CSV table of C-alpha atoms in Angstrom, one decimal:
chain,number,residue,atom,x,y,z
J,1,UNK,CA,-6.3,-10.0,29.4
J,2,UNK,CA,-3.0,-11.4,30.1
J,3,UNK,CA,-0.2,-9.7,29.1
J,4,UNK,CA,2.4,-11.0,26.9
J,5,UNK,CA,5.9,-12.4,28.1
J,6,UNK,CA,8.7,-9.8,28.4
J,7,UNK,CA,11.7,-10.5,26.2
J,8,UNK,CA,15.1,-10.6,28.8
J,9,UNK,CA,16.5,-7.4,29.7
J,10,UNK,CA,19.7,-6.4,30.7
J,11,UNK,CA,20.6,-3.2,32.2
J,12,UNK,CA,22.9,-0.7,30.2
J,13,UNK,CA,21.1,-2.6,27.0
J,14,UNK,CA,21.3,-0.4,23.9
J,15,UNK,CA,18.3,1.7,22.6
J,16,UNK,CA,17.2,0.6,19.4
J,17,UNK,CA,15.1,2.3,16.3
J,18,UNK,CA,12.9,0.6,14.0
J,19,UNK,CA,10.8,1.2,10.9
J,20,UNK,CA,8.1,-1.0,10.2
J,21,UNK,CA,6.3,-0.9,6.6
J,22,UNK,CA,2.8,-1.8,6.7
J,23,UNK,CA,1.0,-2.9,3.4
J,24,UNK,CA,-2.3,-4.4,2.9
J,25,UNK,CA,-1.6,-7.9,3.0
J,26,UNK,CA,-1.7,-11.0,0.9
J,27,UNK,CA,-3.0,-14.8,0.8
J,28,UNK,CA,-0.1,-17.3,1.3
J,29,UNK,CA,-0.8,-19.3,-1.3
J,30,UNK,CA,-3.0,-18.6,-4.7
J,31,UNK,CA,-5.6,-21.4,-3.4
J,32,UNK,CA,-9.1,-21.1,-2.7
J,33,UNK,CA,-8.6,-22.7,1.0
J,34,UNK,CA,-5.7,-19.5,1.3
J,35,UNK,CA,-8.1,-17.1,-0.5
J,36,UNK,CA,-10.7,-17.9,2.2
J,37,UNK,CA,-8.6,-17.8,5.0
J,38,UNK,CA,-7.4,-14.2,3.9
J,39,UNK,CA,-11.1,-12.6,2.7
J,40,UNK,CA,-12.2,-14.0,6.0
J,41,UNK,CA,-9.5,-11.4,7.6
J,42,UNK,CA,-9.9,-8.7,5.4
J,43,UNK,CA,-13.2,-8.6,5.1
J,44,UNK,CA,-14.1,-9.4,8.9
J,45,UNK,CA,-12.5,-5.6,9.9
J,46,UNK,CA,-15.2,-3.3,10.7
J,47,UNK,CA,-13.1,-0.7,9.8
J,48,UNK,CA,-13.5,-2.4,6.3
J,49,UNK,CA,-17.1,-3.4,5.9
J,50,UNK,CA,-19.4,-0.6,8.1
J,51,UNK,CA,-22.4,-2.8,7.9
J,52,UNK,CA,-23.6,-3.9,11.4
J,53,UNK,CA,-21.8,-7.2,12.7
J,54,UNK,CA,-24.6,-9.5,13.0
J,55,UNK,CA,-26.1,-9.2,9.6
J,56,UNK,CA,-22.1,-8.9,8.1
J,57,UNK,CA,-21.4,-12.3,9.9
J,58,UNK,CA,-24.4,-13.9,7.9
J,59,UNK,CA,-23.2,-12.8,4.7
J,60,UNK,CA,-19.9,-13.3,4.4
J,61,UNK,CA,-19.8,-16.5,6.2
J,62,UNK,CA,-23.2,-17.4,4.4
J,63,UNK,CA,-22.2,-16.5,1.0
J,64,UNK,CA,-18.9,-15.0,0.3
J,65,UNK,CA,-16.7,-16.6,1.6
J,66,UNK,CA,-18.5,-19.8,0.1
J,67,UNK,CA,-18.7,-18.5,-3.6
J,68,UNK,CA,-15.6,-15.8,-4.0
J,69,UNK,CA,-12.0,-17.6,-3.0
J,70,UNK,CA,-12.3,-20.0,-6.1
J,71,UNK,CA,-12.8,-16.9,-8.2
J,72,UNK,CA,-10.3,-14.6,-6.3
J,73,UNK,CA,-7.9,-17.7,-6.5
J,74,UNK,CA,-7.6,-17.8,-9.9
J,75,UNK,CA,-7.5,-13.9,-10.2
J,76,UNK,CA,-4.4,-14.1,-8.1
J,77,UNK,CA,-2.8,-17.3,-10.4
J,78,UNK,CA,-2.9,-15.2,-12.8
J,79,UNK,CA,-0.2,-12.9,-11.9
J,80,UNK,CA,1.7,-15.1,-9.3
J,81,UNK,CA,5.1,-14.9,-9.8
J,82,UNK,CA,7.8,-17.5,-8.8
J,83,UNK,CA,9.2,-15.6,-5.4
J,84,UNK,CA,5.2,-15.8,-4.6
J,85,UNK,CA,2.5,-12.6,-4.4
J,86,UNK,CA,3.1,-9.7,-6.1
J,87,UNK,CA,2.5,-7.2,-3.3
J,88,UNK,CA,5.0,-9.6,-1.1
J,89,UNK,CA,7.8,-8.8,-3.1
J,90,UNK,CA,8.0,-5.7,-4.0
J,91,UNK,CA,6.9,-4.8,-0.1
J,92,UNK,CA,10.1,-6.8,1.1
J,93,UNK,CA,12.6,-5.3,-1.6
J,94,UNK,CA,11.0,-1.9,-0.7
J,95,UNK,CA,12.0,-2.8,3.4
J,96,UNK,CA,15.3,-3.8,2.5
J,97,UNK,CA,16.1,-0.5,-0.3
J,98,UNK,CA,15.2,1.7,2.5
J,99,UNK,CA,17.5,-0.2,5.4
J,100,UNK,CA,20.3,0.5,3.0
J,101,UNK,CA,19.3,3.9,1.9
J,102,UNK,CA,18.6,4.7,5.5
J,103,UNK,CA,22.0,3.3,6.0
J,104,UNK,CA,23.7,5.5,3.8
J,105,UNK,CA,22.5,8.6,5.5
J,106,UNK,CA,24.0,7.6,8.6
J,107,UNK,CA,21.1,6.0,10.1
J,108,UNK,CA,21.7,2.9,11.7
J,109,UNK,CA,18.2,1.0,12.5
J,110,UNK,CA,16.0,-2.1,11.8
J,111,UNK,CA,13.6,-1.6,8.6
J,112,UNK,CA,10.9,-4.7,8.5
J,113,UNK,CA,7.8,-4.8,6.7
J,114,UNK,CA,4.0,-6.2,7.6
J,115,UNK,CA,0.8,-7.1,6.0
J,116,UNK,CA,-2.6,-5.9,7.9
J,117,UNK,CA,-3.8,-9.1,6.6
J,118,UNK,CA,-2.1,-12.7,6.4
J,119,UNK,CA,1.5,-12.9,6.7
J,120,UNK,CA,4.1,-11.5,8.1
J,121,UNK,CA,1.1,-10.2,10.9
J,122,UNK,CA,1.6,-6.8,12.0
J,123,UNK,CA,1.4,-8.1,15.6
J,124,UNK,CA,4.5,-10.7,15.0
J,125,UNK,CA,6.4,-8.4,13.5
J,126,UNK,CA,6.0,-5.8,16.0
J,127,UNK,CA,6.8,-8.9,18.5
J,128,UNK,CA,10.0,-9.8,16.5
J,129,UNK,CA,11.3,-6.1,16.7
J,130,UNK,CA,10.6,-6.0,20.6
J,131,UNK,CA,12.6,-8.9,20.7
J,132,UNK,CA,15.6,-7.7,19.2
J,133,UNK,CA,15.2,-4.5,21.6
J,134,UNK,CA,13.2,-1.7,19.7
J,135,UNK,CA,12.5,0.5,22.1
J,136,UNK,CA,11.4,3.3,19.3
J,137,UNK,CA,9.2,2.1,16.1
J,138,UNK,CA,7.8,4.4,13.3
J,139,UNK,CA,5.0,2.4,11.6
J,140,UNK,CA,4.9,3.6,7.9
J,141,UNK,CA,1.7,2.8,6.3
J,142,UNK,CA,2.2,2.2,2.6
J,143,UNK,CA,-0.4,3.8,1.9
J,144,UNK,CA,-0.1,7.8,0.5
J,145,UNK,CA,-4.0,8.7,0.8
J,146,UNK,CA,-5.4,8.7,4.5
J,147,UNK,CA,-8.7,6.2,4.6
J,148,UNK,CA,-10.2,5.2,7.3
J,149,UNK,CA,-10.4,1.8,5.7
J,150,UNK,CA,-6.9,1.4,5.2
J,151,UNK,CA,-4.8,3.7,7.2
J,152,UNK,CA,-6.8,3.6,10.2
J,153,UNK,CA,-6.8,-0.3,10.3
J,154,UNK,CA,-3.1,-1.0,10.3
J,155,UNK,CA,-3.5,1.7,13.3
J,156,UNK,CA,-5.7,-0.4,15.1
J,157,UNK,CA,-3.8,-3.1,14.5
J,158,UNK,CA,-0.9,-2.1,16.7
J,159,UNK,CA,-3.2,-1.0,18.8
J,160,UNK,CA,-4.3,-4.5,19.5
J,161,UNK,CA,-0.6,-5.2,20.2
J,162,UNK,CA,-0.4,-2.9,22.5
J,163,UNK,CA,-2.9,-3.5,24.7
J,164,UNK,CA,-1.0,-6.8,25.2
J,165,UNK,CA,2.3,-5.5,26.2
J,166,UNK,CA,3.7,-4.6,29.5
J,167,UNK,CA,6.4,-2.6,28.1
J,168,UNK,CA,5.5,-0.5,25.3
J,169,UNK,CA,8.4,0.9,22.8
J,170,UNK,CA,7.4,4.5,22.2
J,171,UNK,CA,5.4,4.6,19.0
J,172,UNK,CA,5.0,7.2,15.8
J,173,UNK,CA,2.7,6.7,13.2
J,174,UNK,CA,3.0,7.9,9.2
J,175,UNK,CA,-0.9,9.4,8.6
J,176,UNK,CA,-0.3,10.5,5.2
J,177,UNK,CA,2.1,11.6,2.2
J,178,UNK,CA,0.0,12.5,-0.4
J,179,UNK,CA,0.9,15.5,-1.1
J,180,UNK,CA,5.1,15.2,-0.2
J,181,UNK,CA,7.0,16.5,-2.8
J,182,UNK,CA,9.3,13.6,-2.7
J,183,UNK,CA,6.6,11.1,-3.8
J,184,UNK,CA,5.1,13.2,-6.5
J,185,UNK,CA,8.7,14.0,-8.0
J,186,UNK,CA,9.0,9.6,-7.6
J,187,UNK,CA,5.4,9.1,-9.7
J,188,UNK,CA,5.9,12.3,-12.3
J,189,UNK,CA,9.5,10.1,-13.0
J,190,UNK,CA,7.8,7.0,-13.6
J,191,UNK,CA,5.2,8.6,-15.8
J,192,UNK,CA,7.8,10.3,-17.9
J,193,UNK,CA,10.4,7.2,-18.0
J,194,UNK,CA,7.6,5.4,-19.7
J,195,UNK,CA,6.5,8.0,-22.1
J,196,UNK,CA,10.5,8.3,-23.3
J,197,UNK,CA,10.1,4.3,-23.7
J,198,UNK,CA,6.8,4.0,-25.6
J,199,UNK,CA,5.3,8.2,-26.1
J,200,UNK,CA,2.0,9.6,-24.8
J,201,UNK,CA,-1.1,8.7,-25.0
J,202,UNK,CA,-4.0,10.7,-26.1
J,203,UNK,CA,-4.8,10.4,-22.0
J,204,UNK,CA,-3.4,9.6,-18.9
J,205,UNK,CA,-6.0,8.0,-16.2
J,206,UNK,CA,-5.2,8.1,-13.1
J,207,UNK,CA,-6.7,5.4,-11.1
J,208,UNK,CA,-7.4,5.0,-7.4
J,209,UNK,CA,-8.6,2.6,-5.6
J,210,UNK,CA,-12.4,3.3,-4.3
J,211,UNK,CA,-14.5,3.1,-1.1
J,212,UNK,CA,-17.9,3.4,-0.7
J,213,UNK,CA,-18.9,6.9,-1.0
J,214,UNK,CA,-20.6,7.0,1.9
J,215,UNK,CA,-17.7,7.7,3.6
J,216,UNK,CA,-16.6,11.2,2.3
J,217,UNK,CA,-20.4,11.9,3.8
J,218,UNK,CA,-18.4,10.8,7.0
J,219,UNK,CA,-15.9,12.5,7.1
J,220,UNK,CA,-12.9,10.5,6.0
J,221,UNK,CA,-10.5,12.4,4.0
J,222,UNK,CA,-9.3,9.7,1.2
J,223,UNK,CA,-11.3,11.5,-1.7
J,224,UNK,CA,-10.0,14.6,-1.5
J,225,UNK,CA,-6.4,13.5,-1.0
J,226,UNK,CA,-6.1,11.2,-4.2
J,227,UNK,CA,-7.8,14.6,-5.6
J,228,UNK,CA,-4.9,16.2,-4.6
J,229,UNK,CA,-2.3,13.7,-5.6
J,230,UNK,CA,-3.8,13.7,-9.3
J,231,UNK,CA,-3.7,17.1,-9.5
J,232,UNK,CA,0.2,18.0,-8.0
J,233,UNK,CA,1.3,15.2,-10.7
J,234,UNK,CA,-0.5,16.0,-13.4
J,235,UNK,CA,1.0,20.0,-13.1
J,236,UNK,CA,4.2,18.2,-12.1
J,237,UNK,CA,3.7,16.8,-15.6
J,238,UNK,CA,2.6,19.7,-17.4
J,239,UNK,CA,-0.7,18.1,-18.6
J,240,UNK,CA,-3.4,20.2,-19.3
J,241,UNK,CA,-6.9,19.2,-17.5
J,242,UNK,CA,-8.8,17.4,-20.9
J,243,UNK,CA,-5.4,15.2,-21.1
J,244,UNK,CA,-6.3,13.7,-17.7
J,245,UNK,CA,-9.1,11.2,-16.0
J,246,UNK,CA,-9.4,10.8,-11.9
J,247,UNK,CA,-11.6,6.9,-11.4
J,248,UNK,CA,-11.8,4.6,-8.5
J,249,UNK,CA,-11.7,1.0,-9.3
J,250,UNK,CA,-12.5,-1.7,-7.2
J,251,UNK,CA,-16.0,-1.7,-6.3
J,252,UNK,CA,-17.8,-4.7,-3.8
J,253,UNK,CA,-21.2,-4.8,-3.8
J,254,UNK,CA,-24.3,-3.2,-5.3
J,255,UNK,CA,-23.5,0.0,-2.9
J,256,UNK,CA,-22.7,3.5,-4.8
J,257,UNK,CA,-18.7,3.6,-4.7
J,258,UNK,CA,-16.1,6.8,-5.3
J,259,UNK,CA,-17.0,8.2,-8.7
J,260,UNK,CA,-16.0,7.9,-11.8
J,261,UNK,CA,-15.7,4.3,-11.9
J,262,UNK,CA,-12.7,3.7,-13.8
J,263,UNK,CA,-13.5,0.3,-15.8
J,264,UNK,CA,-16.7,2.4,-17.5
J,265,UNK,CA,-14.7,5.3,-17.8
J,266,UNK,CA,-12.1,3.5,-19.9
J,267,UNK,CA,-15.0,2.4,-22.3
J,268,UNK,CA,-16.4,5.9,-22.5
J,269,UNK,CA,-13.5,6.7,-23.7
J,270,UNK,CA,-13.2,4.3,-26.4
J,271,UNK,CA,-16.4,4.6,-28.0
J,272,UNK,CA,-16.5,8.0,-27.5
J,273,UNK,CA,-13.3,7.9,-30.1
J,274,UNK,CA,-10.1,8.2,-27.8
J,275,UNK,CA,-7.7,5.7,-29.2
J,276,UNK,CA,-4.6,5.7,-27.0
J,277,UNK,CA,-5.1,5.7,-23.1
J,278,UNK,CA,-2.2,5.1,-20.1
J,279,UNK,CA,-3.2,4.0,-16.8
J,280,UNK,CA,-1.0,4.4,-14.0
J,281,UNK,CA,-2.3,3.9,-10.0
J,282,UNK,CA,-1.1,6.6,-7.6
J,283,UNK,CA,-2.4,4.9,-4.5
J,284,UNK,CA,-1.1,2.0,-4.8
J,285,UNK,CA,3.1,2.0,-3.6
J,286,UNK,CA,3.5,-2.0,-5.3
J,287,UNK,CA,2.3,-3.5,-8.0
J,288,UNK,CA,-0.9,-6.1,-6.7
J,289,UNK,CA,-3.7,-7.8,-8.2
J,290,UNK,CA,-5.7,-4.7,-8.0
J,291,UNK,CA,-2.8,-3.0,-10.8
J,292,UNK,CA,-1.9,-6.3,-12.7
J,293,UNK,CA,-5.2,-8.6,-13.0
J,294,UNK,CA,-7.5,-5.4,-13.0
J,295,UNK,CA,-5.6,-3.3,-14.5
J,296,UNK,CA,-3.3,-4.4,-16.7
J,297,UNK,CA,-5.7,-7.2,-17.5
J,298,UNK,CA,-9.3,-6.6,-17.1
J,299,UNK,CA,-9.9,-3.0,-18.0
J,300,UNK,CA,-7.2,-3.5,-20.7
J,301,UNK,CA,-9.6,-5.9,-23.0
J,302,UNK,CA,-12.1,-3.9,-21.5
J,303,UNK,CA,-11.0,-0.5,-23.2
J,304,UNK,CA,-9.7,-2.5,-26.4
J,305,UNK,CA,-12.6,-4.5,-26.6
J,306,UNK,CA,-14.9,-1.0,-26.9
J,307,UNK,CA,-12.8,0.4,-29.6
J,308,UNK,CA,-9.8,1.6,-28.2
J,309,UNK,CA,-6.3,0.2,-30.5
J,310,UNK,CA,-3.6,1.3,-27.3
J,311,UNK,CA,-3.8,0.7,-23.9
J,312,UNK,CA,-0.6,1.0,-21.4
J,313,UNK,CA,-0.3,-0.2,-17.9
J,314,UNK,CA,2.3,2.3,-16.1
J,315,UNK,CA,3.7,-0.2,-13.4
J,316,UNK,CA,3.5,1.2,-9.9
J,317,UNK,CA,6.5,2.8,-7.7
J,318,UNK,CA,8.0,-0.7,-6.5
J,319,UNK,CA,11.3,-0.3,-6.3
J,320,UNK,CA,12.7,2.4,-8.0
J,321,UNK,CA,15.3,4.3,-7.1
J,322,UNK,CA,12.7,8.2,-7.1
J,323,UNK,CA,10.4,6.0,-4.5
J,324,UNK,CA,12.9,4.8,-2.0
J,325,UNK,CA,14.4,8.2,-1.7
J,326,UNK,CA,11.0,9.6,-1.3
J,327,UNK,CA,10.6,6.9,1.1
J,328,UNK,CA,13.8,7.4,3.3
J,329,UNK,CA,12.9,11.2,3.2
J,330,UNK,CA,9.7,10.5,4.2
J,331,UNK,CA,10.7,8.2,7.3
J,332,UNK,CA,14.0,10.8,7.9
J,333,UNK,CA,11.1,13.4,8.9
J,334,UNK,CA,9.1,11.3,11.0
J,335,UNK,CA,12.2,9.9,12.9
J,336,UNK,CA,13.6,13.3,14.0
J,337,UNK,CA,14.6,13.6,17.4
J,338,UNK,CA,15.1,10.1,17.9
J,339,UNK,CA,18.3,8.9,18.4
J,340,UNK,CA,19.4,6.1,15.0
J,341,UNK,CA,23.3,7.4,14.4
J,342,UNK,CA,24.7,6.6,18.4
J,343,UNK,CA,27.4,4.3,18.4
J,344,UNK,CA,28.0,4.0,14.7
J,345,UNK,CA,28.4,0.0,14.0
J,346,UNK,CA,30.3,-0.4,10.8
J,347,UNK,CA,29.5,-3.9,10.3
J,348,UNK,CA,25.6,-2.8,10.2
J,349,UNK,CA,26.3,-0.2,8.2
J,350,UNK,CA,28.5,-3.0,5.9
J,351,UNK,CA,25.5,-5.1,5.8
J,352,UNK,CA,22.7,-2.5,5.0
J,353,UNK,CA,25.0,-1.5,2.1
J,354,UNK,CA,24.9,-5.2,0.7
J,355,UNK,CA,21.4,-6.0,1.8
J,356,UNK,CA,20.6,-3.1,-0.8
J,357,UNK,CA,23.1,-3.6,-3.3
J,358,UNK,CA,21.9,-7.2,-3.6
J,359,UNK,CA,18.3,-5.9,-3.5
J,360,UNK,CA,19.1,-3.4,-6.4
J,361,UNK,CA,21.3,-6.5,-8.5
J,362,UNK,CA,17.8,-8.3,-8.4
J,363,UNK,CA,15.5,-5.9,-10.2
């Protein structure tokens, strides 16, 4: 395999630190012909789908990804917004909050963001930061729970890149922060801003999103952490253990997914007499389809629809202030003993400041 062109260099040139946040990714466009080209990504990683390739070809190419995009497109219409994709958004405000944060703690470095799927590509942006000299990048999965699914992927991905690169920058990777202190104290204040707003419900659920179950048999460690998370923030919260559910949502296919499932759990509830239910989603950093159409949408007539009379979405971390702290602290401990306060540059320091400022007038 060829190796990839080397940007210019020049001798004495400055070493450079970058942060990249990696997401799941998004389709371009809320389209069937964008849906396709995006499931055809995300559901083509074998790190995704464990079933062997040959018979995986056949069916998604076969029947998937002939039947779902329409579907999934109009899923996704439903809570387009007018800067485009949910995830998009709040992923690109969270970049440029933690540039200025970063910034204001002295730290003087490049903060971009990726999707492991669609665009920006992980491999571009990784190209874009060689070419403006990185020569040190922290990849920050924004993901708190460790999957192999998830995790693991945006791992191979700069893998990939790598292998096609003469000159590597030295590389740290973000496993897992699902149990920091930082990001439990960031979802405990989202939890409690909304309960000053609209009160508590009669119980909090606390949903994740699932994988097939076979893989806790396996070994992968995502169960156990969003067990973990659930229960630092519900004593973080004081809530006793009948005041709060642990689901998975987001099952594909007819195989047996992470239990409690959270849509039927919901409708236990309801016809079992509970009246007033909150959802919030721990795993997920930015509000998605997965939180607004399933969510906020789907399981909410779902729940009503059984007997329920009050359902509340609790919107993700995004960009709020508890998060992005969390999130610098969390990227300050990874980046120790690399050098990002040399040569202070106060027009970079000037511009992170109003790159978040201007971020933060926005919300």
């Amino acid at each position: 395999m060829p190796f990839k062109k080397e940007p210019a260099f020049q001798h004495g040139q400055a070493e450079r630190t970058a942060v990249l946040l990696c997401n799941l990714g998004t389709p371009d466009e809320p389209t069937a012909p964008a849906l396709r080209r995006y499931l055809a990504e995300f559901l083509g990683d074998h790190r995704v789908v464990e079933i062997p390739r040959p018979i995986w070809w056949l069916i998604l190419h076969g029947i998937i990804l002939r039947t779902r995009p329409a579907k999934s497109a109009r899923k996704y219409a439903s809570i387009w917004t007018p800067e485009g994709s949910p995830l998009k958004v709040w992923t690109s405000k969270q970049a440029t909050l933690l540039r200025g944060w970063l910034g204001e703690r002295g730290h003087l470095l490049t903060v971009r963001y990726a999707m492991r799927y669609g665009n920006p590509s992980i491999a571009s942006e990784l190209d874009q930061l060689k070419a403006e000299g990185a020569t040190r990048i922290l990849i920050v999965p924004l993901y708190p729970q460790y999957s192999g699914t998830t995790t693991a992927s945006v791992f191979d991905a700069v893998y990939t890149w790598a292998a096609q690169v003469r000159h590597l920058p030295e590389l740290r990777f973000v496993n897992r922060y699902h149990d920091d202190p930082a990001y439990i104290d960031a979802l405990a204040r989202r939890v409690r801003d909304h309960w000053m707003k609209n009160g508590q419900a009669e119980q909090l659920v606390m949903s994740f999103h699932g994988v097939p179950e076979r893989t806790l048999h396996l070994g992968d460690p995502y169960h156990c952490e969003c067990l973990k998370t659930a229960r630092l923030l519900a004593e973080r919260l004081g809530l006793a253990k009948d005041r709060y559910r642990v689901t998975f949502q987001s099952r594909f296919g007819k195989a047996k997914w992470l239990q409690p499932y959270t849509e039927p759990t919901l409708v236990a509830l309801a016809q079992g007499g509970v009246k007033s239910v909150q959802v919030i989603c721990p795993g997920f950093t930015g509000d998605c389809l997965e939180t607004l159409e399933e969510i906020a949408q789907e399981a909410r007539e779902a729940f009503l629809h059984a007997g329920g009379q009050s359902f509340d979405y609790i919107a993700c971390l995004n960009d709020s202030d508890a998060w992005i702290t969390a999130l610098a602290t969390i990227a300050e401990r990874h980046l120790a003993g690399w050098p990002t306060r040399d040569k202070p540059d106060e027009a970079a320091l000037a511009a992170s400041r109003a790159a978040a400022l201007a971020a933060g007038a926005s919300r």
